[in-house]
Short mmCIF file of C-alpha atoms in Angstrom, two decimals:
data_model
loop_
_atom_site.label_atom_id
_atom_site.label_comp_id
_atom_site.label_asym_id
_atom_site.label_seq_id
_atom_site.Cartn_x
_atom_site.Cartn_y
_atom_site.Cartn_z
CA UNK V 1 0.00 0.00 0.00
CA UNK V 2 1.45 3.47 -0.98
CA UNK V 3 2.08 5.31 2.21
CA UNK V 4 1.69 9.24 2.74
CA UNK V 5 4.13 11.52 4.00
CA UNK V 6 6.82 10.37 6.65
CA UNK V 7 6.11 10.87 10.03
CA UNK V 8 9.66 10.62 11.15
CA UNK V 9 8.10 8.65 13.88
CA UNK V 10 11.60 6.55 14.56
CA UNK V 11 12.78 6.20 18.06
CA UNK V 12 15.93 8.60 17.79
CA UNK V 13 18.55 8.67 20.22
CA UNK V 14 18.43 12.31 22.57
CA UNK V 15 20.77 14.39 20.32
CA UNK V 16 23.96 15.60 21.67
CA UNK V 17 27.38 17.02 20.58
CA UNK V 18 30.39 14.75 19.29
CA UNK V 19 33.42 14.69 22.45
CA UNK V 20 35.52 16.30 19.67
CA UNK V 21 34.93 19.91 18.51
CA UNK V 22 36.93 22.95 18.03
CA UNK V 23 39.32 24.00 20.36
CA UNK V 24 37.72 27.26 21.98
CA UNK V 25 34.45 25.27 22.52
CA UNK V 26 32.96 24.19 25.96
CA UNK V 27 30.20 21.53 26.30
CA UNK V 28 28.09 21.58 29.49
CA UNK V 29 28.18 18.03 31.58
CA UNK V 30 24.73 16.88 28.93
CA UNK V 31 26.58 17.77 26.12
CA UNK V 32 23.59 19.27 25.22
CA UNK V 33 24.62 23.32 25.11
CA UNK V 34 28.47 24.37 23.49
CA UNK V 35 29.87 27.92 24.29
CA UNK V 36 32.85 29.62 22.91
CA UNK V 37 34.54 30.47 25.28
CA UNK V 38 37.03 32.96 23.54
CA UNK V 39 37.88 34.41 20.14
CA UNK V 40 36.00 34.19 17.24
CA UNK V 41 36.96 31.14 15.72
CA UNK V 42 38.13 27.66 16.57
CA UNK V 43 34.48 26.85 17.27
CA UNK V 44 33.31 24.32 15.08
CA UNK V 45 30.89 21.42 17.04
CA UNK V 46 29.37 18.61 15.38
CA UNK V 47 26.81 15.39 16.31
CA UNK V 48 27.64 12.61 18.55
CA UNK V 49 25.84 10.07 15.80
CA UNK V 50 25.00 10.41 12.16
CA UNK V 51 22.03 11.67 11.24
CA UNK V 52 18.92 9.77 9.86
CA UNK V 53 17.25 10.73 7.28
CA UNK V 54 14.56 13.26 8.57
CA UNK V 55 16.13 13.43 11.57
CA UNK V 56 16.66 17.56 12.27
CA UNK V 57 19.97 18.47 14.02
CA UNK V 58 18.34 21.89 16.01
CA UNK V 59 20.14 24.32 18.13
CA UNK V 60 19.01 27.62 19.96
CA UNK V 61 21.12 30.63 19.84
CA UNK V 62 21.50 31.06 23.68
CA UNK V 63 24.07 33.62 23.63
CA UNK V 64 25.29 36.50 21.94
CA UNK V 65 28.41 38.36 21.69
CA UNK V 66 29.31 41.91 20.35
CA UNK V 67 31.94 43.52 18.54
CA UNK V 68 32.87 40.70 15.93
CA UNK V 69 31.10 40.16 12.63
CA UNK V 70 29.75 36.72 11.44
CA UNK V 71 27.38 34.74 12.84
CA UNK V 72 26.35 30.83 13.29
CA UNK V 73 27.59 28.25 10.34
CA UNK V 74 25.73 24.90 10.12
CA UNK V 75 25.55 21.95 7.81
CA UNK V 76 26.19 18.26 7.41
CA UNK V 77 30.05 16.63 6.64
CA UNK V 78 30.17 12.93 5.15
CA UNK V 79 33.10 12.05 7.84
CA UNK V 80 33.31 10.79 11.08
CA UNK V 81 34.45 13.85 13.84
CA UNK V 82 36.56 11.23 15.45
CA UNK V 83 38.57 10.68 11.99
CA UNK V 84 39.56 14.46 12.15
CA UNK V 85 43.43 14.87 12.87
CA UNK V 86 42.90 18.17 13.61
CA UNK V 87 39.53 20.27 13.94
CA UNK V 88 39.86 22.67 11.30
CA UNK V 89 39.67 26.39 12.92
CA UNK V 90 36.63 27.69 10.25
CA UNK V 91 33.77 25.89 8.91
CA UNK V 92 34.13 28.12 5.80
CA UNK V 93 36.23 27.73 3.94
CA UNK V 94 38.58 25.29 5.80
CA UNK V 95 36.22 22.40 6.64
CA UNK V 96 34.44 22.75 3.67
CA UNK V 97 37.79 22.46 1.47
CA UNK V 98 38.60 19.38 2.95
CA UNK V 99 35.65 17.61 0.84
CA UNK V 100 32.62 15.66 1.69
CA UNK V 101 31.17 18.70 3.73
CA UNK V 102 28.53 21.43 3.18
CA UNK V 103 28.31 24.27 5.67
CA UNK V 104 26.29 27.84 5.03
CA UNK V 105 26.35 30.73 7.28
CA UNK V 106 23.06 31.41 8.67
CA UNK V 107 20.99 34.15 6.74
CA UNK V 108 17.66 35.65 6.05
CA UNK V 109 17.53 34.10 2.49
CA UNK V 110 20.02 32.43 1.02
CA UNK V 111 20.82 29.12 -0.57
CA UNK V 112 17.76 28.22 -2.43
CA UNK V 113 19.25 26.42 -5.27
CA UNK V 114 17.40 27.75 -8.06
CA UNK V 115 14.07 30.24 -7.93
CA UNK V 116 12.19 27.70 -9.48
CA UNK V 117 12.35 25.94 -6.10
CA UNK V 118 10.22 28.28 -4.21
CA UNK V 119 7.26 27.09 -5.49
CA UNK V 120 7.87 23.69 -4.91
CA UNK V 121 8.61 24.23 -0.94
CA UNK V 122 5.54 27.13 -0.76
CA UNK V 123 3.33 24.24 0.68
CA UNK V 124 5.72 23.56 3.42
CA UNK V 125 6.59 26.87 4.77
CA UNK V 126 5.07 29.47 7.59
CA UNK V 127 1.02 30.31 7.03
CA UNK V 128 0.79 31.06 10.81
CA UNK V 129 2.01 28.69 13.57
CA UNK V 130 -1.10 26.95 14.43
CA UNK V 131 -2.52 26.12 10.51
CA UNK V 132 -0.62 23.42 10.46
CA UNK V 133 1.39 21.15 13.33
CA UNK V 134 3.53 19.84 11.04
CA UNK V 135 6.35 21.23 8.77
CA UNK V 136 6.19 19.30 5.25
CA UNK V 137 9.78 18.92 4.01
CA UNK V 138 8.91 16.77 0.82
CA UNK V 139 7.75 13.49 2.26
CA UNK V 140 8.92 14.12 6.00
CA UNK V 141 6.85 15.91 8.88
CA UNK V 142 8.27 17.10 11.53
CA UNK V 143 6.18 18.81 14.61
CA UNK V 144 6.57 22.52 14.43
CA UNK V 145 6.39 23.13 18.09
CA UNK V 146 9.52 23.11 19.03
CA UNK V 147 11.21 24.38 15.68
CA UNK V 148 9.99 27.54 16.64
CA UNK V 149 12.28 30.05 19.10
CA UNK V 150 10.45 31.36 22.23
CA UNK V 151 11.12 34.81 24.06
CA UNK V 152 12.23 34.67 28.25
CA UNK V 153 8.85 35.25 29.90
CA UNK V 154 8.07 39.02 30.37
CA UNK V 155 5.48 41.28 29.96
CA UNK V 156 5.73 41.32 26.64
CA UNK V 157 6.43 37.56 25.26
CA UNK V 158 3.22 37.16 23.97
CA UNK V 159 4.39 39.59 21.67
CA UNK V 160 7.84 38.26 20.83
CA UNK V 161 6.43 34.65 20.57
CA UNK V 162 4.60 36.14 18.05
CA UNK V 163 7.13 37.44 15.95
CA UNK V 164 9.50 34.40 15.83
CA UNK V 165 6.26 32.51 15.17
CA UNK V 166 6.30 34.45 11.57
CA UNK V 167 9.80 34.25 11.22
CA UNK V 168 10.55 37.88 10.89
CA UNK V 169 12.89 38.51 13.35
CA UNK V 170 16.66 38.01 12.03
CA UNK V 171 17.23 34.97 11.53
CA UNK V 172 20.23 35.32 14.00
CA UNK V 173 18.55 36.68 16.95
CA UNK V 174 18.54 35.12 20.13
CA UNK V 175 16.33 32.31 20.92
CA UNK V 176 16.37 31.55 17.19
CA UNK V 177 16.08 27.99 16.12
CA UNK V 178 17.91 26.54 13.30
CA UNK V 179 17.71 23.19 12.21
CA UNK V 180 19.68 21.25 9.67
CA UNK V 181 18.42 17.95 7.80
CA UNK V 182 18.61 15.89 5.11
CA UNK V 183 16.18 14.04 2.53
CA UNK V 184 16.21 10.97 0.18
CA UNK V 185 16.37 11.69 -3.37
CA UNK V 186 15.14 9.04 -6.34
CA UNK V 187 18.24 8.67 -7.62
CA UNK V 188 20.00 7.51 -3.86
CA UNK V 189 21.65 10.94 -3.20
CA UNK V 190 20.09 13.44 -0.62
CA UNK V 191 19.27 17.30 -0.66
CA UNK V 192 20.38 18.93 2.52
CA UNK V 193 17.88 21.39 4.26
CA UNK V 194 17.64 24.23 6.57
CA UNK V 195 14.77 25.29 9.05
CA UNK V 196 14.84 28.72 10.61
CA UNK V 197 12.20 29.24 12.89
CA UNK V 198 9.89 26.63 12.02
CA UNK V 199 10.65 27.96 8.45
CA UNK V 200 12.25 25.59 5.70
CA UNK V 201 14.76 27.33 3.30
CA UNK V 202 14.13 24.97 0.91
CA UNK V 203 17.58 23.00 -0.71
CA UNK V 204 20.60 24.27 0.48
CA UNK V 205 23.16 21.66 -1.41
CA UNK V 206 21.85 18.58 -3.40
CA UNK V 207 23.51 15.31 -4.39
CA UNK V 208 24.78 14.51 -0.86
CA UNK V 209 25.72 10.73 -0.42
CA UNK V 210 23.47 9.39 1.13
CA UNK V 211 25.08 5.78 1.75
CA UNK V 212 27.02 7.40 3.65
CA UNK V 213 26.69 8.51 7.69
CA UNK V 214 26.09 12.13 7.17
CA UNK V 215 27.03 14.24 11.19
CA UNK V 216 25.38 17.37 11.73
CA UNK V 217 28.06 20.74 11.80
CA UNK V 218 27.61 23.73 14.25
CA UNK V 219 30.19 26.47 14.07
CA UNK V 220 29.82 28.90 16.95
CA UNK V 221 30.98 31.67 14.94
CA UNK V 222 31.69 35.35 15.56
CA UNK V 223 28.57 36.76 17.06
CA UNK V 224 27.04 33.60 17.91
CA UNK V 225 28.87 32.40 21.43
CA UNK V 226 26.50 29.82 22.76
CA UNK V 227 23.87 27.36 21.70
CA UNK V 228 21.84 24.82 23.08
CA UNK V 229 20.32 21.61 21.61
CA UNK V 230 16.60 21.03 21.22
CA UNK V 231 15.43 17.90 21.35
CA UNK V 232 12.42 17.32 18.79
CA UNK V 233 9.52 15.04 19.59
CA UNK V 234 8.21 12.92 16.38
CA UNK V 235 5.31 10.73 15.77
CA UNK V 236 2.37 11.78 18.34
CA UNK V 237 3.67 14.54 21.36
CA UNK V 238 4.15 13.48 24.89
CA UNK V 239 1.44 14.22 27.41
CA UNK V 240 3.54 16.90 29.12
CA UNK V 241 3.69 18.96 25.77
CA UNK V 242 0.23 18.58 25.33
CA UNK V 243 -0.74 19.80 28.97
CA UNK V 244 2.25 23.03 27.76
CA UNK V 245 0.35 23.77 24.49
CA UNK V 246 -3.59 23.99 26.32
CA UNK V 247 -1.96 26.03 29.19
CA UNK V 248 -0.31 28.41 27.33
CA UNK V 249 -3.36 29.15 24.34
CA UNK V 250 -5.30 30.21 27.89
CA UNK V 251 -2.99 32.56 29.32
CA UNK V 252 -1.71 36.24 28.07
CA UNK V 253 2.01 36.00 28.70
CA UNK V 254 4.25 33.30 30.01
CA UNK V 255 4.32 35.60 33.33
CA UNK V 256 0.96 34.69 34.25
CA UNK V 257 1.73 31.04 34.68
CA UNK V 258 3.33 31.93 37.87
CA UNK V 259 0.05 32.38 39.44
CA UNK V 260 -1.37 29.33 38.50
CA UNK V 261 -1.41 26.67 40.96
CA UNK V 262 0.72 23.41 39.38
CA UNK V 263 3.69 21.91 40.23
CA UNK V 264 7.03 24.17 39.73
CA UNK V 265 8.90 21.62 37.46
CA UNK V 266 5.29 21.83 34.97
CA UNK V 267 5.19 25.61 35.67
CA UNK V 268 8.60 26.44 34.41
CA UNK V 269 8.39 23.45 31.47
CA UNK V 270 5.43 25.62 30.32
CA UNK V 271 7.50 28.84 30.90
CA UNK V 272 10.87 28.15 29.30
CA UNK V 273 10.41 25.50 26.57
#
């Protein structure tokens, strides 16, 4: 029988950050956030496993940094991090020179491969964040809660949430999310993908091979000095993101949950993520 679109509904391992990674970069005890801790460079991170197809690699922009110019680098690389002899100090253009990787510097728009594409991805992209609970990247769906960034509570989050909802807010603002994926093609290569905000970008590089294990690449570039991991839910959502969802569509701004009477760990799971 000839199945619809893929729910990504596999049982993925909790994504975290490969041991190896550049040499200004500091991974929290989870593995689960990397900061640069100085510089500008030298902070190139990439995943523990290879990804599967469908599978987004998504980060938060936790931090910030002023006075340098450049901002977060992501992609895939067709090579083992642990094969590395040394972790090059730039994503672009050493990394990418090596061969077998393909890493874009996060923009507004950018990498489409050809105009003619925009129609084809028009079906998948942002009509408002509750028409749809799904983001359609040709035949893979993945749940569009969590590809979206989120303001800190405050008076005016409602309004923030908002805006990163439409994905107008630069792309490199904090609390942005960007994701990085790939799909199967017809002819056994893959077309690599990037989701901004809940937003796909459509084909960033095509003809990726796909046989092989394909790692996700964060570099923690220039303005960018921290990010987190966010770790996406597929196939139906857990009971604790459904109780989030309800609770927040009945409330103004985040800062009201406070004075709602539920446990603290729900109360700040509805707040923060």
């Amino acid at each position: 029988r000839e199945r619809g679109p893929a729910m990504a509904a596999a049982c993925y391992p909790s994504s975290r950050f490969h041991r190896v990674h550049g040499a200004n970069v500091r991974l929290d005890a989870s593995r689960t956030q990397a900061t640069r801790v100085e510089s500008f460079a030298n902070g190139l991170c990439f995943s523990q496993e290879p990804l599967a197809p469908g599978q987004i690699f998504l980060v938060e922009i936790e931090e910030k940094e002023l006075g340098w110019c450049g901002h977060l680098r992501v992609g895939l690389m067709a090579h083992d991090p642990s094969s590395l002899d040394v972790v090059p100090e730039y994503s672009l253009p050493d990394l990418v020179n090596r061969g077998d990787s393909w890493v874009f510097a996060v923009t507004r728009n950018h990498n489409r491969i050809t105009p003619d594409t925009a129609a084809e991805q028009a079906s998948g992209r942002v009509q408002g964040f509750l028409s749809d609970p799904y983001l359609l990247i040709e035949r893979v769906r993945i749940p569009r809660d969590k590809l979206v960034g989120r303001s800190r509570p405050g008076r005016y989050s409602h309004i923030l949430d908002d805006l990163y909802k439409s994905n107008v807010l630069p792309a490199t603002a904090r609390r942005s999310r960007i994701g990085v994926l790939y799909t199967l093609q017809p002819d056994g290569t893959a077309d690599m993908h990037m989701v901004i905000n809940g937003e796909d970008m459509g084909p960033s590089a095509r003809g990726l091979p796909a046989s092989r294990p394909l790692y996700a690449v964060v570099d923690v570039f220039a303005s960018t000095k921290s990010v987190r991991l966010i770790q996406v839910e597929y196939g139906f959502p857990s009971l604790q993101t459904l109780c989030r969802l309800i609770i927040q569509k009945h409330i103004v701004h985040r800062l009201a949950i406070d004075g709602l009477s539920l446990p603290p760990l729900l109360k700040n799971f509805c707040k923060y993520e």
